[in-house]
Short mmCIF file of C-alpha atoms in Angstrom, two decimals:
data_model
loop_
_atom_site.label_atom_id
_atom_site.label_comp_id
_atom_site.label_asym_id
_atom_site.label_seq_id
_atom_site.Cartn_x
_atom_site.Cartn_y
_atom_site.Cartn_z
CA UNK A 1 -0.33 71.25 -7.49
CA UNK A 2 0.27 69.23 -4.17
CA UNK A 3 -1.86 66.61 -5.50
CA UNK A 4 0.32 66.18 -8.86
CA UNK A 5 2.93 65.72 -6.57
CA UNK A 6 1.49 63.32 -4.62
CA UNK A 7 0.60 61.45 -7.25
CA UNK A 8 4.17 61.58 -8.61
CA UNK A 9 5.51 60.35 -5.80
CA UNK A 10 3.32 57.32 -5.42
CA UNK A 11 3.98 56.67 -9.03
CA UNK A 12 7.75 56.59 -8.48
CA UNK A 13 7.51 54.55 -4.92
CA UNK A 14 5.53 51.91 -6.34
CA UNK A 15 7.91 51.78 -9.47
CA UNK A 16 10.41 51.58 -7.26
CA UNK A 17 9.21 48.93 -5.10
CA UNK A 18 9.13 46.79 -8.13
CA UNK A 19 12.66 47.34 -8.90
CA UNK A 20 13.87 46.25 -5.71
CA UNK A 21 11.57 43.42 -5.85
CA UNK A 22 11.69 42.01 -9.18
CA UNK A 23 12.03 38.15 -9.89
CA UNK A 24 15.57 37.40 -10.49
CA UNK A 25 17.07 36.68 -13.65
CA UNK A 26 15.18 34.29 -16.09
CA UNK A 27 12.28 34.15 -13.32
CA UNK A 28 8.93 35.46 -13.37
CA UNK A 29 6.03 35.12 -10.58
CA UNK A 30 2.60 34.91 -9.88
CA UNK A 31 1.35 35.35 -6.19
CA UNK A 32 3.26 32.06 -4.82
CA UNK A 33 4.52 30.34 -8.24
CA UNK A 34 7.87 30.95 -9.62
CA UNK A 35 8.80 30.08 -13.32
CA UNK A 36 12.47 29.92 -13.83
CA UNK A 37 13.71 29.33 -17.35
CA UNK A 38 16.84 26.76 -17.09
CA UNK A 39 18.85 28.66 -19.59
CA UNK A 40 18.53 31.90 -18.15
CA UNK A 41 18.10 31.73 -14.55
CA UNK A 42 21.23 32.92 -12.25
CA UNK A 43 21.00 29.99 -9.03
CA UNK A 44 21.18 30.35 -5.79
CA UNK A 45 17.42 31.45 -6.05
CA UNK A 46 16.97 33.17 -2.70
CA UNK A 47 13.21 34.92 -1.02
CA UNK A 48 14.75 38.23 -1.03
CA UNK A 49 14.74 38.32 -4.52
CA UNK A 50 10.62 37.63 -4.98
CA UNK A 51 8.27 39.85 -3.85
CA UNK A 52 6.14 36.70 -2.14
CA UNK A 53 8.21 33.81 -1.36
CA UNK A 54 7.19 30.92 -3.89
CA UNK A 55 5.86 27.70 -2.69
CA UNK A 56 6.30 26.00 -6.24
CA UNK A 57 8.88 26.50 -8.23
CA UNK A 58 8.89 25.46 -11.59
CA UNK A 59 11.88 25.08 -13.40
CA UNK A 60 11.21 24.69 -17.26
CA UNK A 61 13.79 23.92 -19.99
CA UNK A 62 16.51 22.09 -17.88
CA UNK A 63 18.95 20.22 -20.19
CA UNK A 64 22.41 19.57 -18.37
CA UNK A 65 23.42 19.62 -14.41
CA UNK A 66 21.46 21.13 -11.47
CA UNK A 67 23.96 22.81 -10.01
CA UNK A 68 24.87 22.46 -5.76
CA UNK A 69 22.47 25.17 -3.67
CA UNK A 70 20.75 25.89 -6.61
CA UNK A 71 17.94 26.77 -4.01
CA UNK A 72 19.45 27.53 -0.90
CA UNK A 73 18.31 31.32 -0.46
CA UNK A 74 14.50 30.16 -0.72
CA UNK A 75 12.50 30.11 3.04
CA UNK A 76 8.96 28.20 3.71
CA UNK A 77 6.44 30.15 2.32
CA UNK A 78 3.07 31.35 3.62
CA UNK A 79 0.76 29.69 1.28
CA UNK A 80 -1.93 28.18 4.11
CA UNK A 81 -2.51 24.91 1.43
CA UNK A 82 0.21 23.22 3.22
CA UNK A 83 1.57 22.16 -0.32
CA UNK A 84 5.26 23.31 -1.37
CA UNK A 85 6.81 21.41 -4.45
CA UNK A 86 9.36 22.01 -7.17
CA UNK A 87 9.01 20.58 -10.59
CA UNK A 88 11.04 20.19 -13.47
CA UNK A 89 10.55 19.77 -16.93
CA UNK A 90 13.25 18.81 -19.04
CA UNK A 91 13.84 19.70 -22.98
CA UNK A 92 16.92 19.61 -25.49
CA UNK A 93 18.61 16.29 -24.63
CA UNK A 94 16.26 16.04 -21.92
CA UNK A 95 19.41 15.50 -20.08
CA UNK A 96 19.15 15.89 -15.96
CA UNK A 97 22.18 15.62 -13.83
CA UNK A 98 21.40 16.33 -9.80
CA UNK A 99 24.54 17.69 -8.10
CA UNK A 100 25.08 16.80 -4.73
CA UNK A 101 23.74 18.76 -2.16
CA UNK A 102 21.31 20.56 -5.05
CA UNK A 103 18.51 20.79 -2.85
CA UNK A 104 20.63 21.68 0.31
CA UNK A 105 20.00 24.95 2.41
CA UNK A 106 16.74 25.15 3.98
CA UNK A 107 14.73 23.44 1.34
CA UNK A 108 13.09 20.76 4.20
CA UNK A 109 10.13 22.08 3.47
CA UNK A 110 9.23 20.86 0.03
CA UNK A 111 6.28 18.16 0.37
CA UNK A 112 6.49 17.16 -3.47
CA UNK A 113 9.34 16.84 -6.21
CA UNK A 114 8.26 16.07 -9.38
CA UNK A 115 10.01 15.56 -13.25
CA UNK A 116 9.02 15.68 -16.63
CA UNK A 117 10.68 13.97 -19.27
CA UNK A 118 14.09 14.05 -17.94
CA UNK A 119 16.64 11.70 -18.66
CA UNK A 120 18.84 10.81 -15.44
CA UNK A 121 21.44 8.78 -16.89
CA UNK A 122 23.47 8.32 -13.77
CA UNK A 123 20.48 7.09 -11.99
CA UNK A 124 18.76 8.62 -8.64
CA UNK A 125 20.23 8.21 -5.06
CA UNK A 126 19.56 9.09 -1.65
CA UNK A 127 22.50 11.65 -2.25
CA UNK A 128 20.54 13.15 -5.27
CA UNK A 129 17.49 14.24 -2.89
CA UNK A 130 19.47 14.69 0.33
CA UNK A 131 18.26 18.01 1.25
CA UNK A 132 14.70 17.08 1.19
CA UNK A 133 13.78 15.29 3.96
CA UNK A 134 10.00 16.50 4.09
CA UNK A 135 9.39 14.73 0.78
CA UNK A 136 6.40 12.94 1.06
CA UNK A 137 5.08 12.76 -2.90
CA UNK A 138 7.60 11.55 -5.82
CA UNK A 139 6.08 11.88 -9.58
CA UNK A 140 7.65 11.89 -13.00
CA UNK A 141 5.97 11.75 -16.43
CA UNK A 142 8.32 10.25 -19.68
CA UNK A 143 11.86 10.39 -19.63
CA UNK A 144 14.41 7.60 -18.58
CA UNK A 145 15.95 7.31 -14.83
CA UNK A 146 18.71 4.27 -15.38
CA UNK A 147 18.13 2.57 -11.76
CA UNK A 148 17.02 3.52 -7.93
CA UNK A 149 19.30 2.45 -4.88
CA UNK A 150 17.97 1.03 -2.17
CA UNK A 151 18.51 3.83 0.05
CA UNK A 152 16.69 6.12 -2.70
CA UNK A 153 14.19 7.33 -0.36
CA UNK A 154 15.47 6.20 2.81
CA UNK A 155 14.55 8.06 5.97
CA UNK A 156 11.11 9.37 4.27
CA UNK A 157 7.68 9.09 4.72
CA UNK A 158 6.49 9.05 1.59
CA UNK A 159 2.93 9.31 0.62
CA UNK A 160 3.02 8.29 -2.71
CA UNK A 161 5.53 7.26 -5.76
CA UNK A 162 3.53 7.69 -8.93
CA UNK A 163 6.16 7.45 -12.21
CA UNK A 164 4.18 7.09 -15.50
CA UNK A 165 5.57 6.65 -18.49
CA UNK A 166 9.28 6.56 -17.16
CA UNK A 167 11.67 3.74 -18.58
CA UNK A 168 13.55 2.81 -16.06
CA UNK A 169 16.22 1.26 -17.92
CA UNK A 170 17.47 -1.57 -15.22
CA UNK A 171 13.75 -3.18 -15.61
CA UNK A 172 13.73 -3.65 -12.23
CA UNK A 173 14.57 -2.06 -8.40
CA UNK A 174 16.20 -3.66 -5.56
CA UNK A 175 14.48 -5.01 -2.81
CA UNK A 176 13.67 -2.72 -0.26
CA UNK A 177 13.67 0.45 -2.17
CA UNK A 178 9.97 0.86 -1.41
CA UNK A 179 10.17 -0.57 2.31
CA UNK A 180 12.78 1.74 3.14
CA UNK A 181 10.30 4.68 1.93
CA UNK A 182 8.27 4.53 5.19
CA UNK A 183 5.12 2.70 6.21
CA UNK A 184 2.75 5.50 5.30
CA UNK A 185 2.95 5.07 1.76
CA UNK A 186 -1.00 4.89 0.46
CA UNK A 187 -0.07 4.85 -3.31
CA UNK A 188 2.40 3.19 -5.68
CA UNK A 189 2.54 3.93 -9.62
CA UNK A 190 4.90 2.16 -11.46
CA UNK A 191 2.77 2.42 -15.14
CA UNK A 192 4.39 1.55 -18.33
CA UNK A 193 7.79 1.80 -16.82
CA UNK A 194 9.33 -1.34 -18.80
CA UNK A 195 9.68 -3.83 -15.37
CA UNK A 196 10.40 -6.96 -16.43
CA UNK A 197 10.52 -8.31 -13.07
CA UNK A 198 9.61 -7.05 -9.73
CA UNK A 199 11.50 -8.67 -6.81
CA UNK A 200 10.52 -10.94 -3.97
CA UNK A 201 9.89 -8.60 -0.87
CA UNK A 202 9.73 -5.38 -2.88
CA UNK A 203 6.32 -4.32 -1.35
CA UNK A 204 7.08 -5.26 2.38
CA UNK A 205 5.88 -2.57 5.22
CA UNK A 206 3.64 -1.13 2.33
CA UNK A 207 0.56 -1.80 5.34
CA UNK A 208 -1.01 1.20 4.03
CA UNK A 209 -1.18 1.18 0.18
CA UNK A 210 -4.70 0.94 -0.79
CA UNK A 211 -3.99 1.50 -4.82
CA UNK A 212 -1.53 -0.32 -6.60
CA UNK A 213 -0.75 0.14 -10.35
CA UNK A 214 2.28 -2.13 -12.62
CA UNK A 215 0.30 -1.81 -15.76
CA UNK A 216 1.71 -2.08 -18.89
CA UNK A 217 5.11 -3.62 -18.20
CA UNK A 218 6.83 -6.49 -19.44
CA UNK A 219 5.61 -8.76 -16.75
CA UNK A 220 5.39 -12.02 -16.87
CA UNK A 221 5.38 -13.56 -13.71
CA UNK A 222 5.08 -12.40 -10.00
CA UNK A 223 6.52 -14.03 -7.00
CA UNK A 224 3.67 -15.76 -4.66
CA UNK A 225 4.42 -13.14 -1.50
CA UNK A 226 4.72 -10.32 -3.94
CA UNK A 227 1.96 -8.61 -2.36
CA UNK A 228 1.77 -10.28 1.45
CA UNK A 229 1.87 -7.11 3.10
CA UNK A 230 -0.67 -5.06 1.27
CA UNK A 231 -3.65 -6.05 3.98
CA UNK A 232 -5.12 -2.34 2.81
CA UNK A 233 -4.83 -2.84 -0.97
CA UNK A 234 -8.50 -2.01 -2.58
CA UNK A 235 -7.57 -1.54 -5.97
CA UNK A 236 -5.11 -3.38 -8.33
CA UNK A 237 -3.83 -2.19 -11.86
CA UNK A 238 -2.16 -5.31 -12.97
CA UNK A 239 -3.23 -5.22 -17.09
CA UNK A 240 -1.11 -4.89 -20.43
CA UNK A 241 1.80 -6.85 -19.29
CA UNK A 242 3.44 -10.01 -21.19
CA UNK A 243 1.97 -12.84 -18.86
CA UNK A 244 3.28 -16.11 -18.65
CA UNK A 245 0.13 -17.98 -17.91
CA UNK A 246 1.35 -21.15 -15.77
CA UNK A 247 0.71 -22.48 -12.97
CA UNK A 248 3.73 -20.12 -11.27
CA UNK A 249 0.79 -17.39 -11.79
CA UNK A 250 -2.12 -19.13 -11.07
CA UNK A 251 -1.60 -17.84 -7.70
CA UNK A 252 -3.07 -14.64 -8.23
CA UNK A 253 -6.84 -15.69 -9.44
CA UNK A 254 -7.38 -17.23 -5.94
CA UNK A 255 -5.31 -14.20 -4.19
CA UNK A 256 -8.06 -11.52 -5.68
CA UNK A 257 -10.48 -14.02 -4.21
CA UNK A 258 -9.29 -14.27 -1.10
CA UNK A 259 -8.80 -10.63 -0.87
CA UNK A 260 -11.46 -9.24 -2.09
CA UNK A 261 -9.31 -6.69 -4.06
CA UNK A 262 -10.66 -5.12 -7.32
CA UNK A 263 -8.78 -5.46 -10.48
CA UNK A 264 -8.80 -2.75 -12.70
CA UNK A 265 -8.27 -4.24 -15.99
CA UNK A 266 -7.95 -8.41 -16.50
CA UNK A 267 -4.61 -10.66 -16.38
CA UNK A 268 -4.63 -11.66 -19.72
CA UNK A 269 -2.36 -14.27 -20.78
CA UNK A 270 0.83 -13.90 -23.53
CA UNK A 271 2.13 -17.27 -23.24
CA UNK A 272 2.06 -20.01 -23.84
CA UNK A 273 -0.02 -19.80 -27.21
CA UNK A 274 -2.82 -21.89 -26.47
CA UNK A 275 -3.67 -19.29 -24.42
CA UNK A 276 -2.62 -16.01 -25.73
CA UNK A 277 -5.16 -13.91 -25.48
CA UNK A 278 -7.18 -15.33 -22.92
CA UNK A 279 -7.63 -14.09 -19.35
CA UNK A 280 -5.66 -16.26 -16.25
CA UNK A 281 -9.26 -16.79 -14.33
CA UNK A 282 -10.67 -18.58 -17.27
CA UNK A 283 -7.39 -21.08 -17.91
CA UNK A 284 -6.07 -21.99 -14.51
CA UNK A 285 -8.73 -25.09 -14.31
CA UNK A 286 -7.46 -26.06 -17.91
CA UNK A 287 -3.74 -25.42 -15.78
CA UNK A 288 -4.23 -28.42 -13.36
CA UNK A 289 -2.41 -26.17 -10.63
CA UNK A 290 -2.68 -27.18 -7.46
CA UNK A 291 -4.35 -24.42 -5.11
CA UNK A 292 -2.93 -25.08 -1.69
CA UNK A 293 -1.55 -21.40 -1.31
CA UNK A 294 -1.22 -20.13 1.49
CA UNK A 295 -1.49 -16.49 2.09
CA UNK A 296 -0.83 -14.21 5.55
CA UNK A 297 -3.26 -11.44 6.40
CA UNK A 298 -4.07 -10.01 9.74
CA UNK A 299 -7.33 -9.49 9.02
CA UNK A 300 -9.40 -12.61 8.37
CA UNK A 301 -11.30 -13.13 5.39
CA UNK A 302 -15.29 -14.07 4.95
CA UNK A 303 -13.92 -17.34 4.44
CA UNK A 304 -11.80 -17.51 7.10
CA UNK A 305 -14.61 -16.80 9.88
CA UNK A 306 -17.00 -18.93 8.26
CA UNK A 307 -14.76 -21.97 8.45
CA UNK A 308 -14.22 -21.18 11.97
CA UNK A 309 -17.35 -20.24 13.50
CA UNK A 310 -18.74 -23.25 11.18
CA UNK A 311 -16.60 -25.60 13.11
CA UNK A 312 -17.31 -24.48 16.22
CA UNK A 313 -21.04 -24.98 15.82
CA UNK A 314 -20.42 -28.49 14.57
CA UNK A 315 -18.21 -28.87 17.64
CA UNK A 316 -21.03 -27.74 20.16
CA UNK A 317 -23.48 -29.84 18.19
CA UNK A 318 -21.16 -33.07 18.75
CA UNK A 319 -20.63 -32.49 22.55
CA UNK A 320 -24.63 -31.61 23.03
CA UNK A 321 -25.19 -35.25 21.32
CA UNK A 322 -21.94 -37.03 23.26
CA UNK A 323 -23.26 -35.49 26.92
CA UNK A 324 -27.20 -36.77 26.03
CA UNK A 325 -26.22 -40.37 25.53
CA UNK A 326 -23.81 -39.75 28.64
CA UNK A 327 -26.91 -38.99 30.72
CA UNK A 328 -29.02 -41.51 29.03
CA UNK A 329 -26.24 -44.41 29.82
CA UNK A 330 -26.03 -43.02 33.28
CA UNK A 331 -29.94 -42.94 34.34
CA UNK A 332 -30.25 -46.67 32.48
CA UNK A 333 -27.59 -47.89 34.83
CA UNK A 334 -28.72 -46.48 37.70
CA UNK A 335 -32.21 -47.90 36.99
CA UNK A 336 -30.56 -51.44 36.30
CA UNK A 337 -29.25 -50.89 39.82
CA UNK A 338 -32.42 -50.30 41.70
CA UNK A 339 -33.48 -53.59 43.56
CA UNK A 340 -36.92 -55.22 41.92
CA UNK A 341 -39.76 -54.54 45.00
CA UNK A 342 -42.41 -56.02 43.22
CA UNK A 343 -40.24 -59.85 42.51
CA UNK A 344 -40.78 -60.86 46.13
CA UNK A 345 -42.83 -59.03 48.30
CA UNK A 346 -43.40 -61.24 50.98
CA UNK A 347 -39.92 -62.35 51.47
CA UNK A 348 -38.42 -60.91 54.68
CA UNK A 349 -35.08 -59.39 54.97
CA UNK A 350 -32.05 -59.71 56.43
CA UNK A 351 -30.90 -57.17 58.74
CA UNK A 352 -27.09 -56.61 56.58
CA UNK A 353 -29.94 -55.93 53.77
CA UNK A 354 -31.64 -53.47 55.45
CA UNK A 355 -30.77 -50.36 53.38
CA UNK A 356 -33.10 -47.43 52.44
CA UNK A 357 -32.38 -46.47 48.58
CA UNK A 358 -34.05 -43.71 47.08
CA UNK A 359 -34.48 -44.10 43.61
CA UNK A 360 -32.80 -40.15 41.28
CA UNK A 361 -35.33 -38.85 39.40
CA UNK A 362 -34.42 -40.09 35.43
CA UNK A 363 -35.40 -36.51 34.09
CA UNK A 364 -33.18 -35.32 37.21
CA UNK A 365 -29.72 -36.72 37.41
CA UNK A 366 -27.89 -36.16 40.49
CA UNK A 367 -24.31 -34.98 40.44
CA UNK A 368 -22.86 -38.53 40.96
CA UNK A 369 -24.59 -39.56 37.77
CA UNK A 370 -21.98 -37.54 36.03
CA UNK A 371 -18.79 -38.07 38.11
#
């Protein structure tokens, strides 16, 4: 009998513990993940209301505004992984609207932010994120974001911006909305995003980007310091864009050169017609361009130290041959100098003439036959 009741009672703690625990409304979890259905969930989501405190949140089925403090009961978590994130996937109208101060409260903490065809028709800010200043990696998949600001990501150190498959309907961002990012950046994705232009200075402070991808734009041309500052770059994704193959472009066949960077995928020429179809490396001869391009780097290529070291051994060679025929003149004047013994021996001499002269050894010049 006392073990019945013991066994009741655990029975009815443990139920009970679930009660008070529960996910809130239109949530569910799973050790640290939290689903929350847009249409059903009751924001502020707070920890008290999870049994573990979720490190991603996933919020599915958003179509309409993300409402102020949506997450501002929610506390770091203890997953050891070191990664926190919240995505959101978008459905209906896709429509996304980020209230101000959405991500306010103690939500510092999230490393990633990421959204899936969503359709941000106001465009994203600096205000839109404000909230989450640890934000180091920014992805979205489809969907439509209208334009960035400059000051988008200001005051971040961002790992990585990967957006694939995201129109952004301006074709283009403003100069310095990457720079402003931080220097640590190591990745950039901007694939299939409809750019028709990317402006002068865009990548500047981007020291640390090793992989680079603008495929499948509407690209034609790219401005000759475009990518200056990428001294780390090892890969470049540069294919299925509407090139303009002139000489304005030609640029870029010597740059990979010079660089050593590897192209994923060729620059293959749209216009003009004679060469649509054709890839930039194999027309820019039949371009006439001139290739005096300069281009900055702090570290010096193969080319670079060759040329150098080359000319300093030529240098050394030229003032080894200059300093022979230096010493060579030298001795042959001093020779020329010495008095002929063997002319007159028998012919006495003068007292004023009386001077002992000892011949330098030829082999042997003394310091006076140099100075």
């Amino acid at each position: 009998m006392l073990c019945f009741e013991l066994v009741i009672s655990s029975v009815c703690l443990l139920f009970c513990f679930s009660i008070c625990n529960a996910a809130p409304t239109g949530c569910t979890e799973a050790g640290f993940y939290a689903t929350c259905d847009f249409a059903a969930w009751s924001p502020p989501l707070a920890s008290s209301d999870f049994t573990t405190t979720p490190c991603y949140i996933i919020l599915n089925n958003v179509d309409g505004t993300l409402p102020a403090n949506a997450f501002s009961g929610l506390s770091d978590c203890a997953d050891p992984s070191g990664q926190r994130s919240i995505a959101i996937t978008c459905a209906g109208s896709n429509a996304l609207v980020i209230a101000t101060d959405a991500f306010a409260g103690t939500m510092t903490w999230i490393t990633e932010l990421s959204l899936t065809n969503c359709i941000i028709s106001a465009g994203l800010s600096s205000s839109d994120i404000s909230g989450l200043s640890g934000l180091v990696d920014f992805l979205t998949s489809g969907g439509t974001i209208a334009s960035f600001a400059s000051t988008t990501f200001s005051g971040l150190s961002m790992n990585s911006i990967a957006m694939s498959g995201t129109t952004i309907t301006a074709q283009t961002f403003p100069s310095g909305f990457l720079e402003n990012a931080g220097s640590a950046m190591t990745k950039i994705t901007l694939d299939n995003c409809g750019l028709t232009s990317i402006p002068s200075g865009a990548f500047d402070g981007k020291t640390a980007v090793t992989a680079l991808n603008i495929a499948n734009n509407q690209l034609t041309t790219l401005a000759t310091d475009a990518l200056d500052s990428m001294v780390s770059l090892n890969t470049l994704s540069i294919t299925g864009n509407q090139w303009a193959c002139t000489c304005d472009i030609s640029f870029l066949v010597q740059w990979v050169r010079y660089t050593g960077v590897t192209l994923d995928g060729d620059i293959t020429c749209t216009t003009p017609a004679t060469y649509n179809g054709k890839t930039l490396n194999k027309v820019t001869f039949a371009l006439g361009c001139e290739t005096t391009t300069t281009f900055t780097s702090s570290e010096e290529s193969t080319w670079d130290k060759t040329l150098k070291y080359g000319t300093a051994v030529i240098a050394t060679i030229g003032l080894g041959i200059a300093t022979a025929a230096l010493v060579s003149h030298c001795c042959m004047m001093q020779k020329m100098a010495q008095p002929n013994n063997t002319s007159n021996p028998t012919k006495p001499k003068s007292k004023q003439s009386k001077v002992s002269v000892t011949p330098a050894k030829i082999n042997e010049p003394t310091r006076n036959s140099f100075f």
